[in-house]
CSV table of C-alpha atoms in Angstrom, one decimal:
chain,number,residue,atom,x,y,z
A,1158,MET,CA,100.1,59.2,92.6
A,1159,ASP,CA,99.7,58.3,96.3
A,1160,ILE,CA,99.7,60.8,99.1
A,1161,HIS,CA,103.0,59.9,100.6
A,1162,SER,CA,104.9,60.3,97.3
A,1163,SER,CA,103.1,63.6,96.7
A,1164,VAL,CA,104.4,64.9,100.1
A,1165,ILE,CA,107.9,63.7,99.4
A,1166,LYS,CA,107.9,65.4,95.9
A,1167,GLN,CA,106.8,68.7,97.5
A,1168,LYS,CA,109.5,68.5,100.2
A,1169,GLU,CA,112.1,67.9,97.5
A,1170,PHE,CA,110.7,70.9,95.5
A,1171,PHE,CA,110.9,73.1,98.5
A,1172,GLU,CA,114.4,72.0,99.3
A,1173,LYS,CA,115.6,73.1,95.9
A,1174,GLY,CA,114.8,76.7,97.0
A,1175,TYR,CA,112.6,77.8,94.1
A,1176,THR,CA,110.0,79.3,96.5
A,1177,LEU,CA,112.5,81.4,98.3
A,1178,ASN,CA,112.7,83.7,95.2
A,1179,ILE,CA,110.2,86.6,95.5
A,1180,LYS,CA,109.8,86.7,91.7
A,1181,PHE,CA,108.8,83.1,91.7
A,1182,ARG,CA,106.1,83.8,94.4
A,1183,ILE,CA,104.8,86.8,92.5
A,1184,ASP,CA,104.6,84.9,89.3
A,1185,ALA,CA,102.7,82.1,91.1
A,1186,LEU,CA,100.3,84.5,92.6
A,1187,LYS,CA,99.6,86.1,89.2
A,1188,LYS,CA,99.0,82.6,87.8
A,1189,LEU,CA,96.6,81.8,90.5
A,1190,TYR,CA,94.8,85.1,90.0
A,1191,LYS,CA,94.4,84.5,86.3
A,1192,ALA,CA,93.3,80.8,86.9
A,1193,ILE,CA,90.6,82.0,89.3
A,1194,GLU,CA,89.3,84.5,86.7
A,1195,ASP,CA,89.4,81.8,84.0
A,1196,TYR,CA,87.6,79.3,86.2
A,1197,SER,CA,85.1,81.7,87.8
A,1198,ASP,CA,82.1,80.4,85.8
A,1199,LYS,CA,83.0,76.8,86.6
A,1200,LEU,CA,83.5,77.6,90.3
A,1201,LYS,CA,80.1,79.5,90.4
A,1202,GLU,CA,78.4,76.5,88.8
A,1203,ALA,CA,80.0,74.1,91.2
A,1204,LEU,CA,79.0,76.3,94.2
A,1205,TYR,CA,75.4,76.4,92.9
A,1206,LYS,CA,75.3,72.6,92.5
A,1207,ASP,CA,76.9,71.8,95.9
A,1208,LEU,CA,75.4,74.6,98.1
A,1209,GLY,CA,72.8,76.4,96.1
A,1210,LYS,CA,74.7,79.6,96.1
A,1211,SER,CA,73.6,82.2,93.5
A,1212,SER,CA,76.1,83.5,91.0
A,1213,PHE,CA,76.1,86.8,92.7
A,1214,GLU,CA,76.8,85.3,96.2
A,1215,ALA,CA,79.5,83.0,94.8
A,1216,ASP,CA,81.2,85.9,93.0
A,1217,MET,CA,81.0,88.4,95.9
A,1218,CYS,CA,81.5,86.1,98.9
A,1219,GLU,CA,84.0,83.7,97.6
A,1220,ILE,CA,85.7,84.6,94.3
A,1221,ARG,CA,86.1,88.4,94.6
A,1222,LEU,CA,87.3,88.1,98.2
A,1223,THR,CA,90.0,85.6,97.1
A,1224,LEU,CA,91.1,87.8,94.2
A,1225,SER,CA,91.2,90.8,96.6
A,1226,GLU,CA,93.5,88.8,98.9
A,1227,ILE,CA,95.8,87.9,96.0
A,1228,SER,CA,96.0,91.6,95.0
A,1229,TYR,CA,96.8,92.6,98.6
A,1230,GLN,CA,99.6,90.0,98.7
A,1231,LEU,CA,101.0,91.1,95.4
A,1232,LYS,CA,101.0,94.7,96.5
A,1233,HIS,CA,102.8,93.9,99.9
A,1234,ILE,CA,104.8,90.8,99.2
A,1235,LYS,CA,108.2,92.6,98.9
A,1236,LYS,CA,107.6,94.4,102.2
A,1237,PHE,CA,106.4,91.3,104.0
A,1238,SER,CA,109.4,89.2,103.0
A,1239,LYS,CA,112.0,91.9,103.7
A,1240,GLU,CA,114.5,91.5,106.4
A,1241,LYS,CA,113.9,93.9,109.3
A,1242,THR,CA,116.6,95.2,111.6
A,1243,VAL,CA,115.7,95.1,115.3
A,1244,TYR,CA,117.3,96.4,118.5
A,1245,THR,CA,120.6,94.8,119.4
A,1246,PRO,CA,121.1,94.3,123.2
A,1247,LEU,CA,124.1,96.2,124.7
A,1248,PRO,CA,126.1,93.0,125.5
A,1249,ASN,CA,126.0,92.2,121.7
A,1250,PHE,CA,126.9,95.7,120.6
A,1251,ALA,CA,129.3,94.5,117.9
A,1252,SER,CA,126.7,92.5,116.2
A,1253,ARG,CA,123.5,93.1,114.1
A,1254,SER,CA,120.1,91.8,115.0
A,1255,TYR,CA,117.4,91.2,112.5
A,1256,ILE,CA,114.2,89.3,111.8
A,1257,LYS,CA,114.2,87.4,108.5
A,1258,PRO,CA,110.8,86.0,107.4
A,1259,SER,CA,111.2,82.5,106.0
A,1260,PRO,CA,108.7,79.9,104.8
A,1261,TYR,CA,107.6,76.9,106.8
A,1262,GLY,CA,108.1,74.4,104.0
A,1263,ASN,CA,105.2,72.1,103.1
A,1264,ALA,CA,101.7,73.2,104.0
A,1265,LEU,CA,98.5,71.2,104.2
A,1266,ILE,CA,95.3,73.2,103.6
A,1267,MET,CA,92.1,71.4,104.7
A,1268,SER,CA,89.0,73.3,103.7
A,1269,PRO,CA,85.4,73.1,104.9
A,1270,TRP,CA,82.2,72.7,102.9
A,1271,ASN,CA,80.5,76.0,103.7
A,1272,TYR,CA,82.9,78.4,101.9
A,1273,PRO,CA,84.9,75.9,99.9
A,1274,VAL,CA,86.4,78.3,97.4
A,1275,LEU,CA,87.3,81.1,99.7
A,1276,LEU,CA,88.6,78.9,102.5
A,1277,THR,CA,90.7,76.9,100.1
A,1278,LEU,CA,92.2,79.5,97.8
A,1279,GLU,CA,92.8,82.3,100.3
A,1280,PRO,CA,95.0,80.1,102.5
A,1281,LEU,CA,96.7,78.9,99.3
A,1282,CYS,CA,97.4,82.5,98.3
A,1283,ASN,CA,99.0,83.1,101.6
A,1284,ALA,CA,101.0,79.9,101.5
A,1285,ILE,CA,102.3,80.9,98.0
A,1286,ALA,CA,103.2,84.4,99.2
A,1287,ALA,CA,105.0,83.0,102.2
A,1288,GLY,CA,107.1,80.7,100.0
A,1289,ASN,CA,105.6,77.3,100.9
A,1290,THR,CA,104.5,74.4,98.8
A,1291,ALA,CA,100.9,73.2,99.4
A,1292,ILE,CA,98.7,70.2,99.4
A,1293,ILE,CA,95.0,71.1,99.3
A,1294,LYS,CA,92.3,68.8,100.7
A,1295,PRO,CA,88.9,70.2,99.7
A,1296,SER,CA,85.8,69.0,101.6
A,1297,ALA,CA,84.2,65.8,100.4
A,1298,TYR,CA,80.8,67.5,101.2
A,1299,ALA,CA,81.3,69.9,98.2
A,1300,PRO,CA,82.3,67.4,95.5
A,1301,ASN,CA,81.7,69.7,92.5
A,1302,VAL,CA,83.8,72.5,94.0
A,1303,SER,CA,86.5,69.9,94.9
A,1304,SER,CA,86.6,68.8,91.3
A,1305,ALA,CA,86.7,72.3,89.9
A,1306,LEU,CA,89.5,73.3,92.3
A,1307,ASN,CA,91.4,70.2,91.3
A,1308,GLU,CA,91.1,71.1,87.6
A,1309,LEU,CA,92.1,74.7,88.3
A,1310,VAL,CA,95.2,73.7,90.3
A,1311,GLU,CA,96.2,70.8,87.9
A,1312,THR,CA,96.2,73.2,84.9
A,1313,THR,CA,98.0,76.0,86.7
A,1314,PHE,CA,100.7,74.5,88.9
A,1315,ASP,CA,103.3,71.6,88.9
A,1316,PRO,CA,102.0,69.0,91.4
A,1317,SER,CA,105.4,69.0,93.1
A,1318,TYR,CA,104.6,72.6,94.1
A,1319,ILE,CA,100.8,72.7,94.6
A,1320,LYS,CA,98.5,69.7,94.5
A,1321,VAL,CA,94.9,68.8,95.3
A,1322,ILE,CA,94.0,65.6,97.0
A,1323,GLU,CA,90.3,64.7,96.6
A,1324,GLY,CA,88.4,62.2,98.8
A,1325,GLY,CA,86.9,61.7,102.2
A,1326,ARG,CA,87.9,60.4,105.6
A,1327,ASN,CA,90.4,57.9,104.3
A,1328,GLU,CA,92.3,60.6,102.5
A,1329,ASN,CA,92.1,62.9,105.5
A,1330,ARG,CA,93.5,60.2,107.7
A,1331,SER,CA,96.3,59.5,105.3
A,1332,LEU,CA,97.2,63.1,105.0
A,1333,LEU,CA,97.3,63.6,108.7
A,1334,GLU,CA,99.7,60.7,109.1
A,1335,GLU,CA,102.2,62.6,107.0
A,1336,LYS,CA,104.6,65.2,108.4
A,1337,PHE,CA,103.7,68.7,107.3
A,1338,ASP,CA,105.5,71.9,108.4
A,1339,TYR,CA,102.2,73.8,108.7
A,1340,ILE,CA,98.5,72.7,108.7
A,1341,PHE,CA,95.7,75.2,107.9
A,1342,PHE,CA,92.4,73.7,109.0
A,1343,THR,CA,89.2,75.7,109.3
């Protein structure tokens, strides 16, 4: 599937409103948590092959930090997505003022090579919690991690919701030519 059609499919998925439902987001976060646990050995091995990170360092500095962020989001997601009443100016006394958190839409997450698991999956966790769809572009300089992340996401999520695009500069260029509602780039 090419990049443009992936972006279109994600925009269509978002427009159907599935991600607005808090239960949908909670279920997706739980799936991500379980997938990371299931793939932790594969991720550690990939981190060792690409960066020489020990199993302990990979676990403590990348995997556990990501799982901790998912737990945090699960604990607070209802509060974060709740409508908040705010002060109504006197001239508008007959009305009600509020702030209603709402998702951006389709997010692009471009991650670096140095912490390729943490700086890919933590932004993904936050994109899911906020109700966005996401395309993930892992660094080409960590090919084993990129492959492991691709497998993790492919086996866990529908590509019209979350998708990994592997590759190098050409894929980066093609992605940046697309219209995203939010880009996370470290």
